[in-house]
Amino acid sequence: RDDRFFPHSASSNSEQKGPPPPPPLTLQSRTAATEIVTTANKTCPLPSKTIRPPIDVDITWLFQHISSEDFNCNFQIDRNNQNCFTPRRNACIDEAMKYFSDMSTWCDEVCAYFLKGAAWNVDSAFRRNQSHNATKEKGEAERRATSLESINAGSVFVPVLPLFEDPSSTAFRTGQGNGISDKNEQNGASVTPLLPINDVRLFLNEQCRTLDEKIGEIVAKFPPADSKTKLITSAEASIILLTCHSAIITQYYMDSIQSIEAVIGDFLKKAIGLNLTEHNFLELVQLHEKNIFKRIYRPKPFCRAIRRPKRFPDGSIIIAAEIDEKIASVGRSGWSKRAENEEGKDGIERFRKIVTTLVREIQWTHESKSDAFFGMEMPIDELTTVQLSGKCYLHGWISHQFEGQCDHRYQLIAEARRFSSFLLVTGSITASQIFEPNDAIIVQNNDEVILPLILGTFPLSDEFDDLISSLSPEQQRFARSARDAQTESCLFCVGFVEIRP
């Protein structure tokens, strides 16, 4: 047997990086070397040199919220900020969630470096070869017990819990050990349901105790950290334990924030008697519109009859939102007819709700006494222009929705009565009294045409100015010109031309 020996070494560093002037602070460093034994293989199975990129995480936020005097946490939500809405929806918690999310990612990358790194797998393979000298079962058990995959931080106590005290309880009124509550009472502030400082310290002490026990078990199982011939020692195993425990802490913190937000939502649900959805909010807005606007200015459902003067209507047109039955069942006040006579492919019946819009009738005026036309002009081609007369209405629609929620499926629905027909034309307003047509269809004899509306949004003027503030003057002028071109042709228009059957 031809055995070849290849020397192999590995090193790891844990540093705290600061600004350029001060040097990095090394928290832990270790170097080890071993030999790789191969049979009938003249080349080393590993590259001669591998430099892995550093795994960094910004911990500035953590040190900014630790007091330099007593090393206590001084984090507090700024409730006076106008963008502070709930315990979860505020800028302070957003920064905290970003930090803990980055820390969780860093912990996962560090664990993957030690568990999947080639340098550390060499030592695992060496121990597997050594296990053949003993019995197979005993060697496999020893290998599993001393492998990095066997490390589990589940037994370490996590002190991050969404716990509060009941202010009406006897223990809370006596103020036993509650340093925060005692200080608030002395300052005349409102009593908070936070846990006493002594209880918080008990949690931290329990965390330290269980962590020390787990590290003691690791030290007893793995080779000593000062070993120069072992790639995997208690030092690497302790790093795996601490990073796994840190990842659990970050997850507990983010889950606790969501739990507190859910408690606030439960209070609101009990107060109003239902679980608020965007549809309930829309109904609430419509209720306030009835109380705020005068009768002639109130938003009206977008439902128009298509008719000639002093004639029976030829059809109707509406703009509606398609809603699933399970959503509409929360409160079906104002929900119109069923969108489908039969159940959909997914077994869910759908309903339509007609949108409400602000409406104003356009009163055409002459620019001169010789001008005898009132209405819109619709160019068909370069030589032909159709004049559309009749009533013209301008609609303004405000779509209310929750932040981050998807828009509804909006539809333009046109229906023709029996023995009636009309031409439905859709397009945009490009200039005063100019209707630029895009598509047209004949609707006749009980036809129902459903056109899905693909809606888009433009940023507000202030948002637009903020977005282009970092651009050059030439780019800003171009962006403003492009925005003007978009807004000039974004006014949606629908026209009708009655056709005699």
Coordinates of C-alpha atoms in Angstrom, one line a residue, residues 1 6 27 58 74 86 105 109-110 123 132 140 154 157 189 195 212 263 358 374 400 409 442 449 460 471:
R1 CA 0.0 0.0 0.0
F6 CA 0.0 16.0 2.8
L27 CA -11.7 38.4 20.0
D58 CA -22.7 45.6 11.5
N74 CA -31.7 52.0 26.8
T86 CA -48.2 50.7 16.4
T105 CA -28.1 35.8 8.6
E109 CA -23.3 32.0 7.5
V110 CA -20.8 31.4 10.4
D123 CA -10.8 16.3 10.5
H132 CA -12.4 1.4 12.2
E140 CA -19.8 5.5 14.9
G154 CA -32.1 24.1 22.2
F157 CA -32.6 29.2 28.1
A189 CA -45.4 58.9 35.2
L195 CA -41.4 42.9 34.3
D212 CA -22.1 27.4 31.0
V263 CA -52.1 41.5 21.2
L358 CA -66.9 61.8 -7.4
F374 CA -70.6 70.9 -28.0
H400 CA -58.5 53.0 -0.2
R409 CA -59.3 42.8 -9.7
I442 CA -70.0 46.3 -30.6
V449 CA -68.5 42.5 -22.1
L460 CA -46.7 62.0 -5.8
L471 CA -29.7 62.9 -10.4

